[in-house]
Coordinates of C-alpha atoms and ligand atoms in Angstrom, one line a residue:
M1130 CA 104.3 103.2 105.5
C1131 CA 105.9 106.4 104.5
G1132 CA 105.1 108.7 101.6
V1133 CA 107.7 109.4 98.9
V1134 CA 107.5 112.1 96.2
G1135 CA 109.9 113.6 93.7
Y1136 CA 109.7 116.1 90.9
V1137 CA 111.9 117.3 88.1
G1138 CA 110.7 119.9 85.6
K1139 CA 110.3 123.5 84.8
E1140 CA 108.6 124.8 87.9
Q1141 CA 109.9 125.4 91.4
A1142 CA 110.1 122.0 93.0
A1143 CA 109.5 122.7 96.7
P1144 CA 105.8 123.9 96.6
I1145 CA 105.0 120.9 94.3
L1146 CA 106.7 118.5 96.7
L1147 CA 104.7 120.0 99.7
D1148 CA 101.4 119.6 97.8
G1149 CA 102.3 116.0 96.9
L1150 CA 103.2 115.2 100.5
A1151 CA 99.9 116.6 101.6
K1152 CA 98.2 113.9 99.5
L1153 CA 100.4 111.2 101.1
E1154 CA 100.3 112.3 104.7
Y1155 CA 97.9 109.4 105.3
R1156 CA 100.9 107.1 104.9
G1157 CA 102.9 108.6 107.8
Y1158 CA 102.8 111.8 109.7
D1159 CA 105.4 112.0 112.4
S1160 CA 107.9 114.0 110.5
A1161 CA 108.5 115.4 107.0
G1162 CA 111.3 116.7 104.8
V1163 CA 112.4 117.8 101.3
A1164 CA 115.6 118.0 99.4
V1165 CA 115.8 120.5 96.6
F1166 CA 118.4 120.8 93.9
G1167 CA 119.3 124.4 93.2
D1168 CA 123.0 125.1 92.9
S1169 CA 123.5 122.2 95.1
I1170 CA 121.3 119.8 97.2
K1171 CA 119.7 121.5 100.1
V1172 CA 117.7 119.6 102.8
Q1173 CA 115.1 120.8 105.1
K1174 CA 113.3 118.4 107.5
C1175 CA 111.7 118.3 110.9
E1176 CA 109.7 116.3 113.3
G1177 CA 105.9 116.8 113.4
R1178 CA 103.2 117.1 110.9
L1179 CA 103.7 118.4 107.4
K1180 CA 102.4 121.8 108.4
V1181 CA 105.5 122.3 110.6
L1182 CA 107.8 121.8 107.5
H1183 CA 105.4 123.9 105.4
K1184 CA 105.9 126.8 107.8
K1185 CA 109.6 126.2 108.2
I1186 CA 110.2 126.5 104.4
K1187 CA 107.6 129.2 103.9
G1188 CA 105.4 127.0 101.7
G1189 CA 108.4 126.1 99.7
S1190 CA 109.4 129.7 98.8
S1191 CA 112.6 129.6 100.8
M1192 CA 114.0 126.7 98.7
S1193 CA 114.9 127.3 95.1
G1194 CA 115.4 124.7 92.4
T1195 CA 113.4 122.8 89.9
M1196 CA 114.2 119.2 91.1
G1197 CA 113.6 117.7 94.5
I1198 CA 112.4 114.8 96.6
G1199 CA 110.2 114.8 99.6
H1200 CA 109.1 112.4 102.4
T1201 CA 106.5 112.0 105.1
R1202 CA 107.5 109.5 107.7
W1203 CA 106.0 106.7 109.9
A1204 CA 108.9 105.9 112.1
T1205 CA 110.3 102.4 112.1
H1206 CA 114.0 102.8 112.9
G1207 CA 114.5 105.5 115.4
E1208 CA 112.0 107.8 117.1
P1209 CA 110.4 110.7 115.3
S1210 CA 113.0 113.4 115.4
D1211 CA 114.6 116.0 113.1
A1212 CA 117.7 113.8 112.7
N1213 CA 115.7 110.7 111.8
S1214 CA 113.5 112.5 109.3
H1215 CA 114.1 112.0 105.6
P1216 CA 115.8 113.0 103.2
H1217 CA 119.0 111.4 104.3
T1218 CA 122.3 112.3 102.7
S1219 CA 125.8 111.1 102.4
A1220 CA 128.5 112.9 104.4
E1221 CA 129.3 115.4 101.6
E1222 CA 125.6 115.8 100.7
N1223 CA 126.4 114.5 97.2
V1224 CA 123.6 111.9 97.5
A1225 CA 120.1 112.5 98.9
V1226 CA 117.6 109.8 99.5
V1227 CA 114.0 109.4 100.6
H1228 CA 112.8 105.9 101.4
N1229 CA 109.7 103.9 102.1
G1230 CA 110.2 100.4 103.4
I1231 CA 112.6 98.6 105.7
I1232 CA 116.2 97.5 105.1
E1233 CA 116.5 94.3 106.9
N1234 CA 120.3 94.0 106.8
Y1235 CA 121.0 97.6 107.7
L1236 CA 123.0 96.8 110.8
E1237 CA 125.4 94.6 108.8
L1238 CA 125.7 97.3 106.1
K1239 CA 126.1 100.0 108.8
D1240 CA 129.1 98.1 110.3
F1241 CA 130.6 97.7 106.8
L1242 CA 130.3 101.4 106.2
K1243 CA 131.6 102.4 109.6
N1244 CA 134.6 100.3 108.9
H1245 CA 135.1 102.5 105.8
G1246 CA 134.9 105.6 107.9
C1247 CA 131.3 106.6 107.5
V1248 CA 129.8 108.7 110.4
F1249 CA 126.1 108.3 111.0
T1250 CA 123.9 111.0 112.2
S1251 CA 120.6 109.2 112.6
D1252 CA 119.2 105.9 113.8
T1253 CA 117.5 105.1 110.5
D1254 CA 118.0 102.3 108.1
T1255 CA 117.7 104.8 105.3
E1256 CA 120.9 106.7 106.1
V1257 CA 122.7 103.5 105.3
I1258 CA 121.4 103.6 101.8
A1259 CA 122.6 107.2 101.3
H1260 CA 126.1 106.2 102.5
L1261 CA 126.1 103.0 100.5
I1262 CA 125.2 104.8 97.3
D1263 CA 128.0 107.2 98.0
H1264 CA 130.4 104.3 98.7
Y1265 CA 129.7 102.5 95.5
H1266 CA 129.3 105.7 93.4
D1267 CA 131.3 105.4 90.2
H1268 CA 129.9 108.4 88.4
D1269 CA 127.3 106.3 86.6
P1270 CA 124.1 106.5 88.6
L1271 CA 122.5 103.5 86.9
K1272 CA 125.4 101.1 87.6
T1273 CA 125.8 102.5 91.1
L1274 CA 122.1 101.9 91.9
I1275 CA 122.3 98.3 90.6
K1276 CA 125.3 97.6 92.8
V1277 CA 123.5 99.0 95.8
M1278 CA 120.3 97.1 95.1
N1279 CA 122.3 93.9 95.1
K1280 CA 123.4 94.7 98.6
L1281 CA 120.0 95.7 100.1
E1282 CA 117.7 93.2 101.7
G1283 CA 114.2 94.2 102.6
S1284 CA 111.7 96.5 101.0
Y1285 CA 112.2 99.9 99.5
A1286 CA 110.8 102.7 97.3
L1287 CA 113.6 105.2 96.9
G1288 CA 113.8 108.7 95.4
I1289 CA 117.5 109.6 94.8
M1290 CA 119.4 112.7 93.7
F1291 CA 123.1 112.9 92.9
S1292 CA 124.8 116.3 93.2
E1293 CA 126.9 115.6 90.1
N1294 CA 123.8 114.9 88.0
P1295 CA 121.7 118.0 88.1
G1296 CA 118.3 117.6 86.3
E1297 CA 118.3 113.8 86.8
L1298 CA 116.1 112.2 89.4
Y1299 CA 116.4 108.5 90.1
A1300 CA 113.9 106.1 91.6
V1301 CA 113.8 102.3 92.3
R1302 CA 111.4 100.0 94.1
K1303 CA 111.2 96.6 95.7
D1304 CA 108.1 95.5 97.7
S1305 CA 107.1 99.1 98.4
P1306 CA 104.8 101.0 96.0
L1307 CA 106.1 103.6 93.6
I1308 CA 104.6 105.2 90.5
V1309 CA 105.9 107.6 87.9
G1310 CA 103.7 110.6 86.8
L1311 CA 104.2 111.9 83.3
S1312 CA 103.5 115.4 82.2
K1313 CA 104.6 118.1 79.8
G1314 CA 105.7 120.4 82.6
G1315 CA 107.9 117.8 84.2
N1316 CA 107.9 114.3 85.7
F1317 CA 107.1 112.9 89.1
I1318 CA 107.6 109.9 91.4
A1319 CA 105.2 109.2 94.2
S1320 CA 104.1 106.4 96.6
D1321 CA 100.6 106.8 95.4
I1322 CA 98.6 108.3 92.5
P1323 CA 96.8 111.1 94.4
A1324 CA 100.1 112.9 94.8
V1325 CA 100.5 113.4 91.1
L1326 CA 96.8 113.9 90.1
P1327 CA 96.8 117.7 90.1
H1328 CA 99.5 117.5 87.4
T1329 CA 98.8 114.4 85.4
R1330 CA 96.6 111.3 85.0
D1331 CA 99.2 109.4 83.0
V1332 CA 101.4 107.2 85.1
Y1333 CA 103.7 104.2 85.0
L1334 CA 103.2 101.5 87.6
L1335 CA 106.7 100.3 88.4
N1336 CA 107.6 96.7 89.0
D1337 CA 110.1 95.5 91.5
K1338 CA 113.8 96.2 90.8
E1339 CA 113.1 98.6 88.0
I1340 CA 115.3 101.7 88.0
V1341 CA 113.9 105.0 86.6
R1342 CA 115.8 108.0 85.4
L1343 CA 113.6 111.1 85.2
T1344 CA 114.5 114.4 83.6
A1345 CA 112.2 117.4 82.9
D1346 CA 111.2 115.9 79.6
A1347 CA 112.0 112.2 79.6
V1348 CA 111.5 109.1 81.7
K1349 CA 113.6 106.1 81.1
I1350 CA 113.2 102.8 82.9
F1351 CA 115.8 100.0 83.1
N1352 CA 116.1 96.5 84.5
T1353 CA 119.0 95.4 86.6
D1354 CA 120.9 94.3 83.5
E1355 CA 120.8 98.0 82.4
E1356 CA 118.4 97.1 79.6
P1357 CA 115.7 99.7 78.8
I1358 CA 112.2 98.6 79.6
K1359 CA 109.1 99.6 77.7
K1360 CA 106.0 100.2 79.7
D1361 CA 102.4 100.9 79.1
V1362 CA 101.0 104.2 80.3
Y1363 CA 98.2 103.7 82.8
H1364 CA 95.6 106.4 82.5
V1365 CA 93.9 107.2 85.8
E1366 CA 90.1 107.4 85.3
W1367 CA 89.1 108.7 88.7
D1368 CA 88.9 112.3 89.5
V1369 CA 91.2 114.3 91.7
S1370 CA 88.1 115.2 93.8
S1371 CA 87.9 111.5 94.8
A1372 CA 91.1 112.0 96.8
E1373 CA 90.0 115.3 98.4
K1374 CA 87.7 116.1 101.3
G1375 CA 85.1 117.9 99.2
G1376 CA 83.7 119.9 102.0
Y1377 CA 83.6 117.2 104.6
E1378 CA 85.5 117.7 107.8
H1379 CA 87.2 114.3 107.6
F1380 CA 88.0 111.8 104.9
M1381 CA 86.6 109.1 107.0
F1382 CA 83.1 110.7 107.1
K1383 CA 83.3 111.4 103.4
E1384 CA 84.2 107.8 102.7
I1385 CA 81.4 106.5 104.9
M1386 CA 79.0 108.6 102.9
E1387 CA 80.5 107.2 99.6
Q1388 CA 79.6 103.6 100.5
P1389 CA 76.4 103.3 98.5
K1390 CA 78.2 104.4 95.4
A1391 CA 81.3 102.2 96.1
V1392 CA 79.2 99.1 96.6
R1393 CA 77.0 99.8 93.5
E1394 CA 80.1 100.3 91.4
T1395 CA 81.7 97.1 92.7
V1396 CA 78.6 95.0 92.1
R1397 CA 77.1 96.4 88.9
P1398 CA 79.8 95.4 86.4
R1399 CA 79.8 91.9 87.7
V1400 CA 76.1 91.2 87.2
K1401 CA 75.0 90.6 83.6
R1402 CA 71.6 89.4 82.6
G1403 CA 71.0 87.8 86.0
K1404 CA 74.4 86.0 86.1
I1405 CA 77.5 86.7 88.1
V1406 CA 80.5 87.5 85.8
P1407 CA 83.5 88.1 88.2
D1408 CA 85.7 89.8 85.5
E1409 CA 88.4 87.7 84.0
F1410 CA 88.2 85.3 86.9
Q1411 CA 86.2 82.4 85.7
M1412 CA 86.0 78.9 87.0
S1413 CA 84.1 76.1 85.3
P1414 CA 81.8 74.0 87.4
E1415 CA 84.5 71.3 87.3
D1416 CA 87.2 73.7 88.6
V1417 CA 85.0 74.8 91.4
K1418 CA 84.1 71.2 92.4
N1419 CA 87.8 70.5 92.3
I1420 CA 88.5 73.1 95.0
D1421 CA 89.0 71.3 98.3
K1422 CA 89.5 74.4 100.4
I1423 CA 89.4 78.1 100.2
H1424 CA 92.1 79.7 102.3
I1425 CA 91.6 83.4 103.0
I1426 CA 94.6 85.6 104.0
A1427 CA 94.4 89.3 105.0
C1428 CA 95.1 91.8 107.8
G1429 CA 93.1 94.1 109.9
S1430 CA 89.7 95.0 108.5
A1431 CA 90.4 93.0 105.3
Y1432 CA 90.8 90.0 107.6
H1433 CA 87.4 90.8 109.2
A1434 CA 85.9 90.8 105.7
G1435 CA 87.6 87.4 105.3
V1436 CA 85.8 86.1 108.4
V1437 CA 82.5 87.1 106.8
G1438 CA 83.7 85.2 103.8
K1439 CA 84.2 82.1 105.8
Y1440 CA 80.7 82.1 107.2
L1441 CA 79.2 82.8 103.8
I1442 CA 81.2 80.6 101.5
E1443 CA 80.8 77.6 103.7
K1444 CA 77.0 78.3 104.2
M1445 CA 76.2 79.2 100.6
A1446 CA 78.7 77.1 98.5
R1447 CA 79.6 74.4 100.9
I1448 CA 83.3 74.7 100.4
P1449 CA 85.5 74.5 103.5
V1450 CA 87.1 77.9 104.3
E1451 CA 90.1 78.8 106.5
V1452 CA 90.9 82.4 107.4
D1453 CA 94.3 83.4 108.5
L1454 CA 95.9 86.6 109.6
A1455 CA 98.5 87.1 106.9
S1456 CA 101.1 87.8 109.5
E1457 CA 100.6 84.3 111.1
F1458 CA 100.1 82.4 107.9
L1459 CA 103.9 81.9 107.3
Y1460 CA 104.5 80.5 110.8
R1461 CA 102.0 77.7 111.0
S1462 CA 102.9 75.3 108.2
P1463 CA 99.7 75.9 106.3
M1464 CA 98.4 72.9 104.3
I1465 CA 98.1 74.3 100.7
T1466 CA 97.9 72.1 97.6
N1467 CA 97.0 72.8 94.0
R1468 CA 93.4 72.2 94.9
T1469 CA 93.5 75.2 97.4
L1470 CA 92.1 78.5 96.2
M1471 CA 93.8 81.3 98.1
L1472 CA 91.6 84.4 98.5
V1473 CA 93.8 87.3 99.3
I1474 CA 92.1 90.5 100.5
S1475 CA 93.7 93.9 100.7
Q1476 CA 92.6 97.5 100.1
S1477 CA 96.1 98.9 99.4
G1478 CA 97.5 95.8 97.7
E1479 CA 100.8 96.6 99.4
T1480 CA 100.4 95.2 102.9
L1481 CA 103.7 93.4 103.3
D1482 CA 102.4 90.6 105.6
T1483 CA 99.7 89.8 103.0
L1484 CA 102.2 90.0 100.1
R1485 CA 104.6 87.7 101.8
A1486 CA 101.8 85.2 102.7
L1487 CA 100.6 85.4 99.0
R1488 CA 104.1 84.5 97.8
E1489 CA 104.3 81.6 100.2
A1490 CA 100.9 80.3 99.2
K1491 CA 102.0 80.4 95.5
R1492 CA 105.2 78.6 96.3
L1493 CA 103.2 75.9 98.0
G1494 CA 101.1 75.5 94.8
G1495 CA 97.9 77.4 95.6
R1496 CA 96.0 79.4 93.0
V1497 CA 95.7 83.0 94.2
L1498 CA 92.7 85.2 93.6
S1499 CA 93.0 88.6 95.1
V1500 CA 90.4 91.2 96.0
V1501 CA 92.2 94.5 95.8
N1502 CA 91.3 98.2 95.6
V1503 CA 94.5 99.7 94.3
V1504 CA 94.9 99.0 90.6
G1505 CA 98.4 97.7 89.7
S1506 CA 99.5 97.3 93.3
S1507 CA 102.0 94.5 94.2
I1508 CA 99.3 92.1 95.4
A1509 CA 97.3 92.6 92.3
R1510 CA 100.3 92.0 90.1
E1511 CA 101.5 88.9 91.8
S1512 CA 98.1 87.2 91.9
D1513 CA 96.8 84.7 89.3
D1514 CA 93.4 86.4 89.2
I1515 CA 92.2 89.8 90.5
I1516 CA 88.8 91.2 91.4
Y1517 CA 89.1 94.9 92.0
T1518 CA 86.9 96.6 94.5
W1519 CA 85.8 99.8 92.9
A1520 CA 85.8 101.9 96.1
G1521 CA 88.0 104.7 94.6
P1522 CA 90.9 106.1 96.6
E1523 CA 90.5 105.6 100.3
I1524 CA 92.5 108.1 102.3
A1525 CA 91.4 107.8 106.0
V1526 CA 93.5 105.4 107.9
A1527 CA 90.3 103.6 109.2
T1528 CA 88.9 101.8 106.3
T1529 CA 85.1 102.0 105.6
K1530 CA 84.2 102.0 101.9
A1531 CA 87.0 99.5 101.0
Y1532 CA 85.7 97.1 103.6
S1533 CA 82.2 97.5 102.3
T1534 CA 83.3 96.7 98.8
Q1535 CA 85.2 93.7 100.0
L1536 CA 82.0 92.4 101.5
A1537 CA 80.3 93.0 98.2
V1538 CA 82.9 90.9 96.3
I1539 CA 82.6 88.1 98.9
Y1540 CA 78.8 87.9 98.4
L1541 CA 79.4 87.7 94.6
L1542 CA 82.0 85.0 95.0
A1543 CA 80.0 82.9 97.5
E1544 CA 77.0 83.0 95.2
Y1545 CA 79.1 82.3 92.1
F1546 CA 80.7 79.2 93.7
A1547 CA 77.2 78.1 94.8
V1548 CA 75.9 78.4 91.2
Q1549 CA 78.9 76.6 89.7
K1550 CA 78.4 73.8 92.2
G1551 CA 74.8 73.5 91.2
I1552 CA 73.6 74.4 94.7
K1553 CA 71.6 77.4 93.5
N1554 CA 69.3 77.6 90.5
A1555 CA 68.8 80.6 88.3
E1556 CA 65.7 81.7 90.2
Q1557 CA 67.4 81.6 93.5
T1558 CA 70.4 83.6 92.2
A1559 CA 68.1 86.2 90.6
A1560 CA 66.4 86.6 94.0
F1561 CA 69.9 86.9 95.7
L1562 CA 71.1 89.5 93.2
D1563 CA 67.9 91.4 93.5
E1564 CA 68.5 91.7 97.2
L1565 CA 72.1 92.6 96.7
A1566 CA 71.2 95.4 94.3
K1567 CA 69.1 97.0 97.0
I1568 CA 72.0 97.1 99.5
P1569 CA 73.3 100.6 98.4
A1570 CA 69.9 102.2 98.8
K1571 CA 69.6 100.6 102.3
I1572 CA 73.0 101.9 103.3
E1573 CA 71.9 105.3 102.1
Q1574 CA 68.9 105.1 104.4
I1575 CA 71.2 104.5 107.4
I1576 CA 73.7 107.3 106.6
K1577 CA 70.9 109.8 106.0
N1578 CA 70.0 109.6 109.7
T1579 CA 73.1 109.8 111.8
E1580 CA 71.9 112.0 114.6
N1581 CA 70.9 109.2 117.0
I1582 CA 74.3 107.6 116.6
Q1583 CA 76.0 110.9 117.2
F1584 CA 73.8 111.3 120.3
L1585 CA 74.7 107.8 121.6
A1586 CA 78.4 108.5 121.0
S1587 CA 78.1 111.6 123.1
Q1588 CA 76.7 109.4 125.9
F1589 CA 79.4 106.8 125.7
A1590 CA 82.4 109.2 125.0
A1591 CA 83.9 108.8 128.4
A1592 CA 83.9 105.0 128.3
K1593 CA 87.1 103.2 129.2
D1594 CA 86.2 99.9 127.6
V1595 CA 83.5 98.9 125.1
F1596 CA 82.6 95.3 124.3
F1597 CA 81.1 94.2 121.0
L1598 CA 79.1 90.9 120.9
G1599 CA 77.6 88.9 118.0
R1600 CA 76.9 85.3 117.1
G1601 CA 77.5 83.8 113.7
I1602 CA 78.1 86.3 111.0
D1603 CA 77.4 89.1 113.5
Y1604 CA 80.5 88.1 115.3
A1605 CA 82.5 88.9 112.2
V1606 CA 80.9 92.3 112.0
A1607 CA 81.5 92.8 115.7
L1608 CA 85.3 92.4 115.1
E1609 CA 85.2 95.2 112.6
G1610 CA 83.0 97.5 114.8
S1611 CA 85.5 97.0 117.6
L1612 CA 88.5 97.8 115.5
K1613 CA 86.9 100.9 114.1
L1614 CA 86.2 102.2 117.5
K1615 CA 89.6 101.5 119.1
E1616 CA 91.8 102.6 116.2
I1617 CA 90.4 106.1 115.9
S1618 CA 89.0 106.9 119.4
Y1619 CA 91.6 105.1 121.5
V1620 CA 88.9 103.6 123.6
H1621 CA 89.8 100.0 124.5
S1622 CA 87.5 97.6 122.9
E1623 CA 87.1 93.9 122.3
A1624 CA 84.8 91.8 120.1
Y1625 CA 83.5 88.5 121.4
A1626 CA 81.4 85.7 120.1
A1627 CA 78.5 86.3 122.4
G1628 CA 78.5 82.7 123.6
E1629 CA 82.2 82.9 124.6
L1630 CA 81.8 85.9 126.9
K1631 CA 80.8 83.8 129.9
H1632 CA 84.0 81.8 129.6
G1633 CA 86.1 84.6 131.1
T1634 CA 85.5 88.0 129.7
I1635 CA 82.3 88.6 131.5
S1636 CA 84.3 89.3 134.6
L1637 CA 85.3 92.6 133.0
I1638 CA 81.7 93.8 132.8
E1639 CA 80.9 96.2 135.6
K1640 CA 78.4 98.9 136.3
G1641 CA 78.2 101.2 133.2
T1642 CA 80.4 99.2 130.8
P1643 CA 79.0 99.8 127.3
V1644 CA 78.3 96.7 125.3
V1645 CA 77.3 96.8 121.7
A1646 CA 75.3 93.7 120.7
L1647 CA 74.5 92.8 117.1
A1648 CA 71.4 90.8 116.5
T1649 CA 70.7 90.8 112.8
Q1650 CA 70.0 87.0 112.4
D1651 CA 66.4 86.2 113.2
E1652 CA 67.3 82.6 114.1
L1653 CA 69.9 83.8 116.7
F1654 CA 67.9 86.7 118.0
D1655 CA 66.6 85.0 121.2
K1656 CA 70.1 83.8 122.1
I1657 CA 71.6 87.2 121.7
M1658 CA 68.8 88.7 123.8
S1659 CA 69.7 86.2 126.6
N1660 CA 73.4 87.4 126.3
I1661 CA 72.2 90.9 126.7
R1662 CA 70.3 90.0 129.8
E1663 CA 73.4 88.4 131.2
V1664 CA 75.6 91.5 130.7
K1665 CA 72.8 93.8 131.9
A1666 CA 72.6 91.8 135.1
R1667 CA 76.2 92.7 135.7
G1668 CA 75.6 96.4 135.1
A1669 CA 76.3 96.8 131.4
V1670 CA 74.7 99.5 129.3
V1671 CA 73.6 97.8 126.1
L1672 CA 73.3 99.3 122.6
A1673 CA 71.7 96.8 120.2
V1674 CA 71.9 96.8 116.5
V1675 CA 68.9 95.0 115.0
P1676 CA 66.8 94.9 111.8
E1677 CA 63.6 96.9 111.6
N1678 CA 61.5 93.8 112.2
Q1679 CA 62.9 93.3 115.7
P1680 CA 61.4 96.0 117.9
T1681 CA 61.3 93.6 120.8
A1682 CA 65.0 94.4 121.2
E1683 CA 63.8 97.5 123.1
Q1684 CA 62.6 95.3 126.0
F1685 CA 66.2 94.1 126.4
A1686 CA 68.7 96.8 125.4
D1687 CA 69.1 100.3 126.8
H1688 CA 69.4 101.7 123.3
V1689 CA 68.5 100.3 119.9
L1690 CA 69.8 101.2 116.5
Y1691 CA 67.7 99.8 113.6
V1692 CA 69.0 98.8 110.2
P1693 CA 66.8 98.0 107.2
K1694 CA 65.8 94.4 106.7
T1695 CA 67.6 92.2 104.2
I1696 CA 68.4 88.5 103.7
P1697 CA 70.6 87.0 106.5
E1698 CA 73.7 86.7 104.2
L1699 CA 73.8 90.4 103.4
T1700 CA 73.3 91.9 106.9
P1701 CA 77.0 92.6 107.4
S1702 CA 76.8 95.4 104.9
L1703 CA 74.1 97.1 106.9
A1704 CA 75.1 96.3 110.5
V1705 CA 78.6 97.7 110.0
I1706 CA 77.5 101.2 109.0
P1707 CA 76.2 102.3 112.4
L1708 CA 79.3 100.8 114.0
Q1709 CA 81.6 102.9 111.6
L1710 CA 79.6 106.0 112.5
F1711 CA 79.7 105.1 116.2
G1712 CA 83.5 104.9 116.0
Y1713 CA 83.7 108.1 114.1
Y1714 CA 81.5 110.1 116.4
M1715 CA 83.2 108.7 119.5
A1716 CA 86.5 109.8 118.1
A1717 CA 85.1 113.2 117.3
E1718 CA 83.6 113.6 120.8
R1719 CA 87.0 112.7 122.3
G1720 CA 88.8 115.3 120.0
C1721 CA 90.9 112.6 118.3
D1722 CA 92.7 113.1 115.0
I1723 CA 90.2 110.9 113.1
D1724 CA 91.9 110.6 109.7
K1725 CA 95.4 110.2 111.2
P1726 CA 95.2 108.2 114.4
R1727 CA 98.3 108.0 116.5
N1728 CA 100.9 105.4 115.7
L1729 CA 99.1 104.2 112.5
A1730 CA 99.5 104.6 108.8
K1731 CA 97.2 103.7 106.0
S1732 CA 99.4 101.2 104.2
V1733 CA 101.5 98.8 106.3
T1734 CA 104.5 98.0 104.2
V1735 CA 106.6 96.6 107.0
E1736 CA 106.3 93.2 108.7
Ligands
M6R937 O1 95.5 97.7 102.7 P1 95.0 96.5 103.4 O2 93.6 96.2 103.3 O3 95.9 95.2 103.2 O4 95.2 96.8 105.0 C1 95.0 95.9 106.0 C2 94.9 96.6 107.3 O5 96.1 97.3 107.6 C3 93.8 97.6 107.4 O6 92.5 97.0 107.1 C4 93.7 98.3 108.8 O7 93.4 97.3 109.8 C5 92.8 99.5 108.8 N1 93.4 100.5 109.6 C6 91.5 99.2 109.5 O8 90.7 100.3 109.5

């Protein structure tokens, strides 16, 4: 939810920290700060975007020192303000801390510290950590940090400096992401890989409760018994340009344009000689027949991909599927057994609600297969099996290419289960895979011609409410289209199963209300056209998304967007593209900050 960086090396730290924070600003952007160790620890921090801090410290040139930590914040405890910005320090500034996560017992700890005379200057949970470290400090940072970790409840990725340990940077994590970057010119910590990519492609992926000591030329990792840990270096294959805008005005638009490649790269390695080979995840026909239920858990758009999964797995493989919002899973006594396959979907692999639900599912005996984009993330590491979506780094808060690759994995899994259950024969699978292989080119066709969508967005830009309708699998896509629009353009929007509208919501339709109706399923086409008639009779202006073979939609809707024809199961991949573009252009027309929508952050590591 926040971005954490740290550097110790031979160069001036402040400009390096600012560059790293710029790559992490997607994680939080309501305030920023750095602490640099020169002769002593000096802190500069302020409310506002990173550029405000950048100006304040003159691009880093006003802070001298070759070690430092930095932070970009998404407020949880205390409003965005200078005082609540990180880094936080102990009273004498002998400890400085940056933190991503939430300390659940911070009030209790705060009382304890106040009773020992600590004076607090912010409303944050993080300041408690700085004082706690100072309180337990016994001139041995490793021992001190272990003591403090034993007191903390909640999630944290921390960068820490001690004034009496110049040239030594410390870091720990629990339930919040943190990596270590290794280079000859110095070593780094960061919440995410893009922050270190200009300097190195060699990283350590830290596990929970590991403690790292970094100096300019060494990195040592310890467990909570103070034993050194040996770790494999993970070499990042993707290019630094993947995490940069590359000439596009927004990451979101760039990522929409990258979808053909992302889907191709997700599907291709899993199709070998006409068969689906979903990586290491293999289930024999007996194993698949033994599954009595697939239970999908995810949040936001990943949940919407899961809803598509429910429709498709039940239809294609005839396995019952439940889909749960991860944040609700824990609170409804889910019925999980060792015959339940848990399918956990997450772009970041760090979403705390999803991670907690995964742990609960495992505790109840479910086998966990996760579909994750970020290699080595917490969800990936804690799952029994992983299928990575090869979308590459996704920076815009509004997901596009990761969602599309999640759909691609769902198609592969549904077909794989159908094959293992003997529902599909080799010829049918070949035909399905052949159609799937054509999806990237069909997405390309849609994104080559965006002018009409841009024009429609300009017509609807002043809308107060927009409704999205669909039946069957189109309803699942409507959910995603609606979220895309509201999260970046701030236009209120709802998605409805088209048949449900008349049970209440239709009372909200009035003259001029925009309604986006999805009608990609030939067998449901007439029903959706009837729903269009119903809303038009109440004054709605209807924009329909239909396949090329359905020009009759023009008789019903005010505007029609065509997508290429494909088989019914694969339509979500095509229907969602105009909806992503519609959300994007609506936000652009309304002058919104597309990549960094208000109140949001890319990775939600709080409950
Ligand atoms: O990283 P995850 O896929 O677990 O994230 C889940 C949601 O937070 C995410 O999809 C969110 O809804 C996006 N902002 C949607 O664009």
